[in-house]
Amino acid sequence: MAQAQTNHATTEAPGGAHEDIGFPPFETETYAGQLLWLAITFVVLYTLLSRLVLPRLGGIIENRRAMIANDLDNAAAMKSRAEEAGAAYERALAEAKGRAQALAQETRAKLSAESDAKRKALEADLNQRLADAEATISAKKSEAMSHVDAIARDTASAIIERLTGKAPAPQKVEAALNQIKA
């Protein structure tokens, strides 16, 4: 069987003596030096921080605060300008709608007037044509009626001639027709 190997590290003090050495900050002999260096380091660090770092940080914070305040003021101004622009847009839109409605009403009235004028002109033309047609019809009717006596005379003479074989006397036909009219 194989032998088990052990790897144990041992700490020995130099020179072969085994002394019990503690943690140096806890050594009571070095308290005074440690406290002195702590005070010196604290004062140096405090001075560096208060004189160099903190003023720079304070300046940066103030600059940032001023930028934020300026940005907020600009944003408020832009918002008010945007609201004013929106209100102006709404007013312009309302005015444009009003003008469009007025223009449409004006155009509607103009077209209506033109249409009425054209309609009246057409009605007058049609009434004139109707009057002319009635006058023509009346003239043709009276002309035709004036020929009715001659047609009746000619027709009666033709019928009598056809029935009897000889033409009747025009005075007798005229007398018979006058008797029928009365």
C-alpha angles and dihedrals in degrees: 000000000000123000117246113242119218124203107195119160117215127194119217130176117250113271093036098275118124108222127174104243116184133202107293098226089056093053109113093211092065099047095100095052091044092051091048093051090044091055093045092048092045093051093046093048092044091050093047092048096044096042102036115013104036096049090050092048090046090051092048091048091048091048090049091047090050091048091050091048090047091048091049090049090049091048091050091048091048090048092052090047090049091050090048090048090049091050090047089049091051091049092048090047091050091048091048091050090049092049091047091051091047091048091048091049091048092048091046091051092046092049091045091052091048090048092049091049092050091046091050091047090050091047091050090048091048092047089050091049090046090051090047091048092049090049090049092047090048091049092047090046093050090045090049090047090051088056093047092082092051091045091047090050092048093045093047091048091049092049094048091046091051093048099043100026094234132081116253123230113271092228092057092049089048092049092049092050092048089051091053093049093054 
